Amino acid sequence: MECEESKTEKLKEIEKLLNSYGGELEIAPYVLQYLTNEELDAIIIGLLKQQSNVIEENHAWLQQFKKKMDEGK
């Protein structure tokens, strides 16, 4: 049997990652009975990857913006 405490911690981490995009989200604890630790880990990894992609896209956009600003001087 999977440790419910571990699953609860992972669920809280998922909520934190989702809330970092700007809103308030709470996931009902009963969801844990349907998800394994591996599935929760996969969700966390997916969210972290998505967050990293957004950061990289923002960085690329800022570099382009800076380049345009420098050209305009």
Short mmCIF file of C-alpha atoms in Angstrom, two decimals:
data_model
loop_
_atom_site.label_atom_id
_atom_site.label_comp_id
_atom_site.label_asym_id
_atom_site.label_seq_id
_atom_site.Cartn_x
_atom_site.Cartn_y
_atom_site.Cartn_z
CA MET A 1 0.00 0.00 0.00
CA GLU A 2 1.29 3.42 -0.95
CA CYS A 3 2.02 5.88 1.81
CA GLU A 4 -0.90 8.32 1.98
CA GLU A 5 1.32 10.90 3.67
CA SER A 6 3.71 10.85 0.72
CA LYS A 7 0.82 11.17 -1.71
CA THR A 8 -0.61 14.07 0.28
CA GLU A 9 2.75 15.86 0.18
CA LYS A 10 2.96 15.36 -3.57
CA LEU A 11 -0.57 16.68 -4.01
CA LYS A 12 0.37 19.81 -2.06
CA GLU A 13 3.44 20.25 -4.31
CA ILE A 14 1.23 19.97 -7.40
CA GLU A 15 -1.14 22.59 -5.98
CA LYS A 16 1.81 24.88 -5.25
CA LEU A 17 3.15 24.52 -8.80
CA LEU A 18 -0.28 25.16 -10.32
CA ASN A 19 -0.84 28.18 -8.07
CA SER A 20 2.49 29.66 -9.15
CA TYR A 21 0.81 30.38 -12.50
CA GLY A 22 -1.47 32.82 -10.74
CA GLY A 23 -4.74 31.54 -9.32
CA GLU A 24 -5.86 29.68 -6.35
CA LEU A 25 -6.42 25.99 -6.77
CA GLU A 26 -7.15 23.29 -4.27
CA ILE A 27 -7.30 19.66 -5.29
CA ALA A 28 -9.67 17.49 -3.29
CA PRO A 29 -7.83 14.88 -1.21
CA TYR A 30 -10.10 12.07 -2.47
CA VAL A 31 -8.20 12.30 -5.77
CA LEU A 32 -5.33 10.52 -4.04
CA GLN A 33 -7.20 7.26 -3.97
CA TYR A 34 -7.19 7.21 -7.77
CA LEU A 35 -3.56 8.22 -8.37
CA THR A 36 -0.38 6.32 -7.66
CA ASN A 37 2.84 7.90 -6.42
CA GLU A 38 4.27 7.37 -9.91
CA GLU A 39 1.36 9.24 -11.51
CA LEU A 40 1.75 12.09 -9.04
CA ASP A 41 5.49 12.21 -9.78
CA ALA A 42 4.74 12.35 -13.52
CA ILE A 43 2.36 15.29 -12.96
CA ILE A 44 5.01 17.12 -10.92
CA ILE A 45 7.68 16.50 -13.56
CA GLY A 46 5.32 17.69 -16.30
CA LEU A 47 4.50 20.89 -14.41
CA LEU A 48 8.17 21.59 -13.71
CA LYS A 49 9.00 21.06 -17.38
CA GLN A 50 6.18 23.35 -18.44
CA GLN A 51 7.36 26.00 -15.99
CA SER A 52 10.91 25.70 -17.34
CA ASN A 53 9.65 26.09 -20.91
CA VAL A 54 7.77 29.26 -19.98
CA ILE A 55 10.91 30.69 -18.36
CA GLU A 56 12.98 29.86 -21.45
CA GLU A 57 10.37 31.41 -23.77
CA ASN A 58 10.27 34.56 -21.63
CA HIS A 59 14.06 34.76 -21.65
CA ALA A 60 14.17 34.42 -25.46
CA TRP A 61 11.50 37.10 -25.82
CA LEU A 62 13.39 39.46 -23.50
CA GLN A 63 16.59 38.91 -25.48
CA GLN A 64 14.76 39.79 -28.72
CA PHE A 65 13.24 42.85 -27.05
CA LYS A 66 16.64 43.98 -25.78
CA LYS A 67 18.12 43.50 -29.25
CA LYS A 68 15.34 45.64 -30.81
CA MET A 69 15.82 48.32 -28.16
CA ASP A 70 19.57 48.38 -28.76
CA GLU A 71 18.99 48.70 -32.53
CA GLY A 72 16.70 51.66 -31.93
CA LYS A 73 19.34 53.70 -30.07
#
